[in-house]
């Protein structure tokens, strides 16, 4: 299959001419701490931390744009977080094997200070997707660049054991909600990390074997219980869709873009959640249930891979229209809110929606990278 560079689409030209690509690279670079951590949003107090999930996608975007130093600094920061907690991981796994299932608050955190400390106060911390996504992004960077990374095998071994042990436990989802459920997006993020480790020749054979077995078990579980009427669903036992399910197809690759389940999942998300940008899910009340920039980018990324150029243009044009005069992309916009009566409550609590959000900028950069070099058909 040959490669072609597509630099003449109207939306891509607009992004170049308005400086939004460069602005996105700048926002992310400015939001990286000396430790390597990416702050979620530098202007939104509640997001003044670094998440494994957001950061993994941010690092992957920077890697795809040749910003290897920034990507590798984040990977080293993550490795340090895990290395410092290997004894804790071993204890959690041992407890689970004894039948003493750890409480959600006992688990690794989902966010840390940029210095690598655990944040004070309550947060919905039991989220496994970020750790799986980080392993996936780590492998993607190595596959893309061939550059050596200073990530100890012991760190990978610990995380493989941790994810394999708790992959089928209920946990908070991408949106830090619904602890009582097993979320398909979370399970696929874990699968992606384990699958990546299972095929990495630098990982010891015994670790690769355990990762492969756990990944196979997750795939069996999702295929058996996470598909309803031909579509992936929000959580096991649900019939609803969630826009995070796009990532299960692109970029994580749990399903090929033209797989019938992928096609039906995207069809439902387009019909139910994508009037212009993309909503998270129909019952979303956070900031009134606005339309998310990063989700519009995930959907555009899918359509780049699927060859649906017109839809890519629509989504990129919409994303560009959400930027402010300085090129900052927000988390979400209030256009077409699902539940507008909830907006005032959140604004009174935390102020306006986060802007800039580094994850929004990262996802735009990933779409641009894919759009500039896509398989010819």
Short mmCIF file of C-alpha atoms in Angstrom, two decimals:
data_model
loop_
_atom_site.label_atom_id
_atom_site.label_comp_id
_atom_site.label_asym_id
_atom_site.label_seq_id
_atom_site.Cartn_x
_atom_site.Cartn_y
_atom_site.Cartn_z
CA UNK A 1 0.00 0.00 0.00
CA UNK A 2 1.50 3.36 -1.02
CA UNK A 3 1.39 6.51 1.05
CA UNK A 4 0.12 9.88 -0.11
CA UNK A 5 0.40 13.25 1.57
CA UNK A 6 -2.90 15.14 1.67
CA UNK A 7 -2.18 18.80 2.37
CA UNK A 8 -4.73 20.48 0.12
CA UNK A 9 -8.03 19.87 1.88
CA UNK A 10 -9.81 23.14 2.73
CA UNK A 11 -10.00 22.36 6.44
CA UNK A 12 -6.32 21.48 6.68
CA UNK A 13 -5.35 24.61 4.76
CA UNK A 14 -7.48 26.63 7.17
CA UNK A 15 -5.77 25.07 10.18
CA UNK A 16 -2.37 25.94 8.72
CA UNK A 17 -3.34 29.47 7.69
CA UNK A 18 -4.88 30.32 11.06
CA UNK A 19 -1.93 28.92 12.95
CA UNK A 20 -4.05 26.48 14.93
CA UNK A 21 -1.63 23.59 14.42
CA UNK A 22 1.28 25.62 15.72
CA UNK A 23 -0.88 26.99 18.51
CA UNK A 24 -1.74 23.45 19.57
CA UNK A 25 1.91 22.44 19.69
CA UNK A 26 2.67 25.57 21.71
CA UNK A 27 -0.19 25.05 24.18
CA UNK A 28 0.95 21.50 24.86
CA UNK A 29 4.63 22.43 25.19
CA UNK A 30 3.76 25.29 27.53
CA UNK A 31 1.59 22.91 29.58
CA UNK A 32 4.38 20.41 30.19
CA UNK A 33 6.05 20.67 33.58
CA UNK A 34 9.82 20.18 34.03
CA UNK A 35 8.96 16.73 35.43
CA UNK A 36 7.53 15.69 32.05
CA UNK A 37 3.91 15.71 33.22
CA UNK A 38 1.29 17.41 31.07
CA UNK A 39 -1.13 19.51 33.10
CA UNK A 40 -4.69 18.88 31.90
CA UNK A 41 -5.52 22.60 31.77
CA UNK A 42 -3.29 25.41 33.04
CA UNK A 43 -6.18 27.79 33.73
CA UNK A 44 -8.75 25.49 35.33
CA UNK A 45 -7.94 24.82 38.98
CA UNK A 46 -9.59 21.40 39.18
CA UNK A 47 -7.53 20.27 36.18
CA UNK A 48 -4.20 21.48 37.52
CA UNK A 49 -2.97 17.88 37.59
CA UNK A 50 -1.70 15.28 35.16
CA UNK A 51 -3.83 12.31 34.13
CA UNK A 52 -2.35 9.14 32.64
CA UNK A 53 -5.25 8.98 30.15
CA UNK A 54 -5.07 12.55 28.85
CA UNK A 55 -1.30 12.53 28.96
CA UNK A 56 -0.96 9.30 27.00
CA UNK A 57 -2.99 10.70 24.11
CA UNK A 58 -1.12 14.02 24.37
CA UNK A 59 2.27 12.28 24.30
CA UNK A 60 1.16 10.18 21.33
CA UNK A 61 0.15 13.33 19.43
CA UNK A 62 3.49 14.99 20.14
CA UNK A 63 5.32 11.85 19.07
CA UNK A 64 3.38 11.80 15.81
CA UNK A 65 4.52 15.38 15.13
CA UNK A 66 8.17 14.59 15.77
CA UNK A 67 8.23 16.16 19.24
CA UNK A 68 9.96 13.13 20.69
CA UNK A 69 11.57 14.87 23.63
CA UNK A 70 8.24 15.99 25.05
CA UNK A 71 6.71 12.54 24.52
CA UNK A 72 9.60 10.74 26.16
CA UNK A 73 9.66 13.10 29.14
CA UNK A 74 6.04 12.18 29.82
CA UNK A 75 6.77 8.47 29.47
CA UNK A 76 9.62 8.76 31.97
CA UNK A 77 7.31 10.60 34.38
CA UNK A 78 4.73 7.81 34.13
CA UNK A 79 7.36 5.15 34.62
CA UNK A 80 8.53 6.92 37.75
CA UNK A 81 4.99 7.05 39.14
CA UNK A 82 4.56 3.31 38.67
CA UNK A 83 8.06 2.44 39.89
CA UNK A 84 7.44 4.31 43.14
CA UNK A 85 4.28 2.26 43.68
CA UNK A 86 5.40 -1.23 42.72
CA UNK A 87 5.10 -2.47 46.30
CA UNK A 88 1.59 -1.08 46.47
CA UNK A 89 0.66 -2.79 43.20
CA UNK A 90 2.03 -6.09 44.50
CA UNK A 91 -0.03 -5.72 47.66
CA UNK A 92 -3.22 -4.95 45.71
CA UNK A 93 -2.71 -7.97 43.47
CA UNK A 94 -1.94 -10.24 46.44
CA UNK A 95 -5.06 -9.07 48.26
CA UNK A 96 -7.22 -9.76 45.22
CA UNK A 97 -5.78 -13.26 44.90
CA UNK A 98 -6.64 -13.94 48.55
CA UNK A 99 -10.23 -12.86 47.89
CA UNK A 100 -9.76 -9.58 49.78
CA UNK A 101 -10.86 -7.28 46.97
CA UNK A 102 -9.39 -3.77 47.49
CA UNK A 103 -11.78 -0.85 47.86
CA UNK A 104 -11.77 1.75 45.06
CA UNK A 105 -9.89 4.24 47.24
CA UNK A 106 -7.07 1.72 47.76
CA UNK A 107 -6.11 1.66 44.09
CA UNK A 108 -3.60 3.73 42.13
CA UNK A 109 -4.70 7.28 41.43
CA UNK A 110 -5.96 8.54 38.11
CA UNK A 111 -4.34 11.97 38.50
CA UNK A 112 -1.17 13.23 40.17
CA UNK A 113 0.49 16.55 40.81
CA UNK A 114 3.03 17.38 38.15
CA UNK A 115 5.71 16.52 40.73
CA UNK A 116 4.29 12.99 40.93
CA UNK A 117 2.53 13.22 44.27
CA UNK A 118 -0.95 11.94 44.97
CA UNK A 119 -3.47 14.76 44.98
CA UNK A 120 -5.13 15.65 48.27
CA UNK A 121 -8.84 15.21 48.83
CA UNK A 122 -11.43 12.94 47.28
CA UNK A 123 -11.41 12.19 43.58
CA UNK A 124 -12.94 9.41 41.49
CA UNK A 125 -9.60 7.67 41.37
CA UNK A 126 -10.22 4.05 40.48
CA UNK A 127 -9.76 4.39 36.73
CA UNK A 128 -7.71 1.77 34.93
CA UNK A 129 -8.05 3.11 31.38
CA UNK A 130 -5.20 5.58 31.75
CA UNK A 131 -2.66 2.93 32.68
CA UNK A 132 -3.64 0.78 29.72
CA UNK A 133 -3.59 3.76 27.37
CA UNK A 134 -0.14 4.74 28.60
CA UNK A 135 1.27 1.29 27.77
CA UNK A 136 -0.31 1.56 24.32
CA UNK A 137 1.17 5.04 23.73
CA UNK A 138 4.58 3.89 24.98
CA UNK A 139 4.63 1.04 22.48
CA UNK A 140 3.37 3.26 19.66
CA UNK A 141 6.17 5.73 20.27
CA UNK A 142 8.79 2.99 20.24
CA UNK A 143 7.28 1.43 17.11
CA UNK A 144 7.20 4.82 15.38
CA UNK A 145 10.69 5.98 16.28
CA UNK A 146 12.77 2.98 17.28
CA UNK A 147 14.30 5.17 19.96
CA UNK A 148 15.31 3.50 23.22
CA UNK A 149 13.24 4.42 26.24
CA UNK A 150 14.35 4.38 29.84
CA UNK A 151 11.35 2.44 31.10
CA UNK A 152 12.34 -0.46 33.34
CA UNK A 153 10.91 -3.85 32.48
CA UNK A 154 9.86 -4.10 36.13
CA UNK A 155 7.44 -1.21 35.58
CA UNK A 156 5.83 -2.94 32.62
CA UNK A 157 5.69 -6.22 34.54
CA UNK A 158 3.92 -4.55 37.48
CA UNK A 159 1.36 -2.80 35.30
CA UNK A 160 0.62 -5.91 33.27
CA UNK A 161 -0.07 -7.80 36.49
CA UNK A 162 -2.17 -4.96 37.89
CA UNK A 163 -4.30 -4.53 34.77
CA UNK A 164 -4.73 -8.25 34.23
CA UNK A 165 -5.90 -8.67 37.83
CA UNK A 166 -8.47 -5.87 37.88
CA UNK A 167 -9.58 -5.52 34.25
CA UNK A 168 -12.98 -7.06 34.91
CA UNK A 169 -13.73 -5.05 38.06
CA UNK A 170 -16.28 -2.20 38.00
CA UNK A 171 -14.51 1.16 37.93
CA UNK A 172 -15.02 4.80 37.03
CA UNK A 173 -15.17 5.50 33.30
CA UNK A 174 -13.34 8.10 31.16
CA UNK A 175 -15.65 10.73 32.59
CA UNK A 176 -15.03 9.70 36.20
CA UNK A 177 -18.57 8.49 36.66
CA UNK A 178 -20.55 5.29 37.25
CA UNK A 179 -18.24 3.30 39.52
CA UNK A 180 -20.77 0.47 39.62
CA UNK A 181 -20.28 -0.54 35.97
CA UNK A 182 -17.78 -2.28 33.71
CA UNK A 183 -17.20 0.23 30.91
CA UNK A 184 -16.40 -0.95 27.41
CA UNK A 185 -14.08 1.98 26.67
CA UNK A 186 -12.15 1.28 29.86
CA UNK A 187 -11.87 -2.42 29.08
CA UNK A 188 -10.64 -1.70 25.56
CA UNK A 189 -8.02 0.78 26.84
CA UNK A 190 -6.75 -1.97 29.14
CA UNK A 191 -6.85 -4.43 26.24
CA UNK A 192 -4.86 -2.02 24.06
CA UNK A 193 -2.10 -1.69 26.64
CA UNK A 194 -1.89 -5.41 27.27
CA UNK A 195 -2.04 -6.25 23.57
CA UNK A 196 0.76 -3.77 22.92
CA UNK A 197 2.95 -5.41 25.57
CA UNK A 198 2.13 -8.89 24.25
CA UNK A 199 3.69 -8.04 20.88
CA UNK A 200 6.70 -6.01 22.06
CA UNK A 201 9.90 -7.98 21.58
CA UNK A 202 11.69 -5.94 24.27
CA UNK A 203 9.32 -7.28 26.91
CA UNK A 204 10.34 -10.61 28.52
CA UNK A 205 8.49 -13.66 27.15
CA UNK A 206 6.74 -14.46 30.43
CA UNK A 207 5.35 -10.93 30.68
CA UNK A 208 4.30 -11.01 27.02
CA UNK A 209 2.52 -14.29 27.64
CA UNK A 210 0.59 -12.97 30.64
CA UNK A 211 -0.33 -9.82 28.74
CA UNK A 212 -1.56 -11.84 25.75
CA UNK A 213 -3.70 -14.11 27.90
CA UNK A 214 -5.28 -11.19 29.74
CA UNK A 215 -5.90 -9.29 26.51
CA UNK A 216 -7.62 -12.34 25.01
CA UNK A 217 -9.85 -12.60 28.05
CA UNK A 218 -10.89 -8.96 27.76
CA UNK A 219 -11.67 -9.37 24.08
CA UNK A 220 -13.85 -12.40 24.81
CA UNK A 221 -15.68 -10.49 27.55
CA UNK A 222 -16.37 -7.41 25.43
CA UNK A 223 -17.45 -9.42 22.41
CA UNK A 224 -19.79 -11.51 24.56
CA UNK A 225 -21.31 -8.81 26.78
CA UNK A 226 -20.35 -5.40 25.38
CA UNK A 227 -22.18 -5.61 22.06
CA UNK A 228 -25.93 -5.06 21.76
CA UNK A 229 -27.80 -5.08 18.45
CA UNK A 230 -24.55 -4.96 16.55
CA UNK A 231 -23.06 -1.97 18.41
CA UNK A 232 -20.57 -1.52 21.19
CA UNK A 233 -22.33 -0.10 24.25
CA UNK A 234 -21.42 2.23 27.09
CA UNK A 235 -21.08 -0.45 29.75
CA UNK A 236 -21.82 -4.14 30.10
CA UNK A 237 -25.58 -4.45 30.46
CA UNK A 238 -26.32 -1.07 28.86
CA UNK A 239 -27.95 -0.37 25.50
CA UNK A 240 -26.63 3.21 25.23
CA UNK A 241 -23.59 4.43 23.36
CA UNK A 242 -20.85 6.74 24.57
CA UNK A 243 -18.66 8.78 22.25
CA UNK A 244 -15.52 7.41 23.91
CA UNK A 245 -16.30 4.17 22.07
CA UNK A 246 -14.85 5.73 18.91
CA UNK A 247 -11.39 5.24 20.43
CA UNK A 248 -12.02 1.49 20.56
CA UNK A 249 -11.82 1.59 16.77
CA UNK A 250 -9.43 4.48 16.11
CA UNK A 251 -6.79 4.66 17.35
CA UNK A 252 -6.78 1.64 19.69
CA UNK A 253 -7.70 -0.88 17.00
CA UNK A 254 -9.93 -3.23 18.95
CA UNK A 255 -12.11 -3.27 15.81
CA UNK A 256 -11.14 -2.49 12.23
CA UNK A 257 -12.76 0.62 10.78
CA UNK A 258 -14.93 -1.43 8.41
CA UNK A 259 -15.93 -4.14 10.89
CA UNK A 260 -19.74 -4.40 11.05
CA UNK A 261 -19.76 -3.66 14.79
CA UNK A 262 -17.55 -0.62 14.23
CA UNK A 263 -19.81 0.65 11.46
CA UNK A 264 -22.93 0.29 13.60
CA UNK A 265 -21.24 1.91 16.60
CA UNK A 266 -20.17 4.92 14.55
CA UNK A 267 -23.61 5.11 12.96
CA UNK A 268 -25.25 5.32 16.38
CA UNK A 269 -22.79 7.92 17.67
CA UNK A 270 -23.33 10.04 14.58
CA UNK A 271 -27.10 9.78 14.86
CA UNK A 272 -27.42 10.24 18.63
CA UNK A 273 -24.46 12.30 19.76
CA UNK A 274 -23.01 14.33 16.88
CA UNK A 275 -25.21 17.27 15.80
CA UNK A 276 -22.10 19.34 14.92
CA UNK A 277 -19.46 18.56 17.50
CA UNK A 278 -19.89 15.47 19.67
CA UNK A 279 -21.65 14.96 23.01
CA UNK A 280 -20.30 12.44 25.51
CA UNK A 281 -23.58 10.53 26.04
CA UNK A 282 -27.27 11.37 26.11
CA UNK A 283 -27.68 11.64 29.90
CA UNK A 284 -24.65 13.90 30.33
CA UNK A 285 -25.33 16.92 32.58
CA UNK A 286 -21.74 18.11 33.14
CA UNK A 287 -21.70 21.79 32.14
CA UNK A 288 -25.12 21.16 30.62
CA UNK A 289 -23.95 18.36 28.37
CA UNK A 290 -22.16 20.41 25.73
CA UNK A 291 -20.25 19.30 22.66
CA UNK A 292 -16.66 18.18 23.19
CA UNK A 293 -13.78 19.16 20.97
CA UNK A 294 -11.65 16.10 21.70
CA UNK A 295 -14.55 13.78 20.85
CA UNK A 296 -15.15 15.55 17.56
CA UNK A 297 -11.46 14.96 16.83
CA UNK A 298 -11.68 11.26 17.71
CA UNK A 299 -14.62 10.96 15.32
CA UNK A 300 -12.73 12.87 12.62
CA UNK A 301 -9.75 10.55 13.12
CA UNK A 302 -12.02 7.58 12.53
CA UNK A 303 -13.35 9.13 9.33
CA UNK A 304 -9.82 9.83 8.08
CA UNK A 305 -9.05 6.12 8.42
CA UNK A 306 -12.40 5.19 6.86
CA UNK A 307 -11.83 7.51 3.90
CA UNK A 308 -14.88 9.70 4.55
CA UNK A 309 -13.31 12.99 3.51
CA UNK A 310 -16.45 15.09 3.56
CA UNK A 311 -17.18 14.20 7.19
CA UNK A 312 -13.55 14.91 8.14
CA UNK A 313 -13.91 18.37 6.63
CA UNK A 314 -17.11 19.05 8.56
CA UNK A 315 -15.65 18.01 11.89
CA UNK A 316 -12.34 19.85 11.47
CA UNK A 317 -14.18 23.00 10.41
CA UNK A 318 -16.33 22.77 13.53
CA UNK A 319 -13.29 22.22 15.77
CA UNK A 320 -11.48 25.22 14.27
CA UNK A 321 -14.53 27.34 14.97
CA UNK A 322 -14.31 26.65 18.70
CA UNK A 323 -10.83 28.19 19.10
CA UNK A 324 -10.50 31.60 20.71
CA UNK A 325 -8.46 34.48 19.29
CA UNK A 326 -5.27 33.06 20.82
CA UNK A 327 -5.81 29.60 19.33
CA UNK A 328 -6.96 27.97 22.59
CA UNK A 329 -9.34 25.04 22.30
CA UNK A 330 -11.75 24.43 25.18
CA UNK A 331 -12.95 21.18 26.66
CA UNK A 332 -16.48 21.71 25.40
CA UNK A 333 -18.79 24.38 24.06
CA UNK A 334 -22.32 25.16 25.18
CA UNK A 335 -23.87 24.98 21.70
CA UNK A 336 -26.78 22.55 21.58
CA UNK A 337 -26.49 21.46 25.21
CA UNK A 338 -28.35 18.29 26.10
CA UNK A 339 -29.37 19.54 29.56
CA UNK A 340 -28.89 23.34 29.64
CA UNK A 341 -30.58 23.69 33.03
CA UNK A 342 -27.44 22.17 34.62
CA UNK A 343 -24.95 24.67 33.16
CA UNK A 344 -25.33 27.36 35.83
CA UNK A 345 -24.64 24.90 38.64
CA UNK A 346 -21.28 23.89 37.20
CA UNK A 347 -20.27 27.45 36.32
CA UNK A 348 -21.08 28.54 39.87
CA UNK A 349 -18.96 25.68 41.22
CA UNK A 350 -15.89 25.87 38.97
CA UNK A 351 -16.28 28.81 36.59
CA UNK A 352 -16.35 28.56 32.78
CA UNK A 353 -15.49 25.27 31.09
CA UNK A 354 -11.76 24.56 30.89
CA UNK A 355 -9.79 26.35 28.16
CA UNK A 356 -7.28 25.56 26.91
CA UNK A 357 -7.58 21.81 27.37
CA UNK A 358 -4.39 20.08 26.29
CA UNK A 359 -6.27 16.89 25.38
CA UNK A 360 -8.42 18.85 22.90
CA UNK A 361 -5.30 20.21 21.21
CA UNK A 362 -3.68 16.78 21.18
CA UNK A 363 -6.56 15.12 19.44
CA UNK A 364 -6.64 17.79 16.76
CA UNK A 365 -2.92 17.22 16.20
CA UNK A 366 -3.48 13.47 15.87
CA UNK A 367 -6.13 13.98 13.21
CA UNK A 368 -3.84 16.36 11.32
CA UNK A 369 -0.96 13.87 11.48
CA UNK A 370 -3.15 11.10 10.11
CA UNK A 371 -4.69 13.34 7.48
CA UNK A 372 -1.32 14.44 6.14
CA UNK A 373 -0.25 10.87 5.54
CA UNK A 374 -3.03 8.40 4.85
CA UNK A 375 -3.21 5.16 2.84
CA UNK A 376 -4.17 5.78 -0.76
CA UNK A 377 -7.18 3.84 -1.97
#
